[in-house]
Coordinates of C-alpha atoms in Angstrom, one line a residue:
M1 CA 36.8 12.5 -1.0
I2 CA 36.7 10.0 1.9
I3 CA 39.0 12.2 4.0
M4 CA 36.7 15.2 3.4
S5 CA 33.7 13.2 4.4
I6 CA 35.4 12.1 7.6
R7 CA 36.3 15.7 8.4
I8 CA 32.8 16.9 7.9
L9 CA 31.4 14.1 10.0
F10 CA 33.9 14.9 12.8
I11 CA 33.0 18.6 12.7
L12 CA 29.2 17.8 12.9
T13 CA 29.8 15.4 15.8
M14 CA 31.8 18.0 17.7
I15 CA 29.1 20.6 17.1
L16 CA 26.4 18.2 18.3
L17 CA 28.5 17.3 21.5
L18 CA 29.1 21.0 22.3
T19 CA 25.4 21.9 21.8
S20 CA 24.3 19.1 24.1
C21 CA 26.8 20.2 26.8
E22 CA 25.5 23.8 26.7
D23 CA 21.9 22.4 27.2
H24 CA 23.1 20.5 30.2
V25 CA 24.9 23.4 31.8
E26 CA 21.8 25.6 31.5
K27 CA 19.8 23.0 33.4
I28 CA 22.2 23.1 36.4
K29 CA 21.1 26.1 38.4
E30 CA 22.1 27.6 41.7
P31 CA 19.8 26.6 44.5
T32 CA 17.6 29.5 45.6
K33 CA 15.3 28.2 48.3
A34 CA 16.1 28.1 52.0
I35 CA 15.2 24.4 52.2
E36 CA 17.9 23.8 49.5
S37 CA 20.7 25.1 51.5
S38 CA 23.3 22.7 53.0
Y39 CA 22.7 24.5 56.3
D40 CA 19.3 22.8 56.5
I41 CA 21.2 19.5 56.8
D42 CA 24.1 20.7 58.9
I43 CA 23.7 24.0 60.8
R44 CA 27.3 23.9 61.9
K45 CA 28.3 25.0 58.3
A46 CA 26.3 28.3 58.7
T47 CA 29.2 30.3 60.2
T48 CA 30.6 32.0 57.1
S49 CA 29.9 34.9 54.8
V50 CA 32.1 33.3 52.0
N51 CA 30.7 31.7 48.8
L52 CA 27.1 31.8 49.9
T53 CA 24.5 30.6 47.4
K54 CA 21.1 32.2 47.1
A55 CA 19.8 29.3 49.1
D56 CA 22.2 30.0 51.9
L57 CA 21.2 33.6 51.9
A58 CA 17.5 32.7 52.0
W59 CA 18.3 30.2 54.9
H60 CA 20.0 33.0 56.9
A61 CA 17.2 35.5 56.1
V62 CA 14.6 33.1 57.4
N63 CA 16.3 31.1 60.2
T64 CA 18.8 33.6 61.5
Y65 CA 16.8 36.8 61.1
G66 CA 13.2 35.8 60.7
W67 CA 12.6 37.6 57.4
D68 CA 9.9 36.4 54.9
C69 CA 12.4 35.2 52.4
E70 CA 11.9 31.5 51.6
E71 CA 13.6 32.1 48.2
V72 CA 16.2 34.6 46.9
V73 CA 15.4 35.4 43.3
S74 CA 18.2 38.0 42.7
K75 CA 21.5 39.0 44.2
D76 CA 23.4 42.1 43.4
E77 CA 27.2 42.6 43.5
L78 CA 28.9 43.9 46.6
N79 CA 28.9 47.7 46.6
S80 CA 31.4 50.2 47.9
D81 CA 29.3 50.5 51.2
G82 CA 30.1 46.9 52.0
Y83 CA 26.8 45.2 51.3
F84 CA 24.8 43.8 48.5
C85 CA 21.1 43.6 47.9
I86 CA 19.0 40.5 47.5
K87 CA 15.3 40.3 46.5
C88 CA 13.1 37.6 47.9
S89 CA 10.2 35.8 46.1
S90 CA 7.9 37.5 48.6
G91 CA 9.0 40.9 47.1
L92 CA 11.1 41.8 50.2
K93 CA 14.4 43.6 49.4
L94 CA 17.2 43.1 51.9
H95 CA 20.8 44.3 52.5
V96 CA 23.4 41.6 53.2
Y97 CA 26.6 42.6 55.0
P98 CA 29.3 39.9 54.7
R99 CA 31.3 39.6 57.9
Q100 CA 34.7 38.0 58.4
G101 CA 34.6 34.7 60.2
Q102 CA 30.8 34.7 60.8
H103 CA 27.4 34.6 59.0
P104 CA 26.3 37.8 57.2
K105 CA 24.3 40.5 58.8
I106 CA 20.9 41.0 57.0
T107 CA 18.8 44.1 57.3
N108 CA 15.9 45.7 55.6
E109 CA 16.5 48.5 53.0
S110 CA 16.6 51.1 55.7
G111 CA 19.2 49.2 57.8
G112 CA 16.7 47.9 60.4
Y113 CA 15.4 44.5 61.5
E114 CA 11.6 45.2 61.4

């Protein structure tokens, strides 16, 4: 009887720990605002198209290209045409073209810069 009680207590403890871990993971979110990018602290890091966060993309949209995109709210997957789409909190939709060894090219939906 005591062994069964210990097993039940152990299982309940594990469930409680796993549940609290899930809550913590949900609270950790990817940065999305240009001011949250590490580039805002050290611009020398802004020379890649690899592993960019939404905040990094917003930073490049604002600081490299001058777009009205202080925050990236969604990011699509890379498509077969070599770019992915991002949507800014301002409602602006942009195309992001990753480039080897340099920052990404960012254009409007029609491929222009205006």
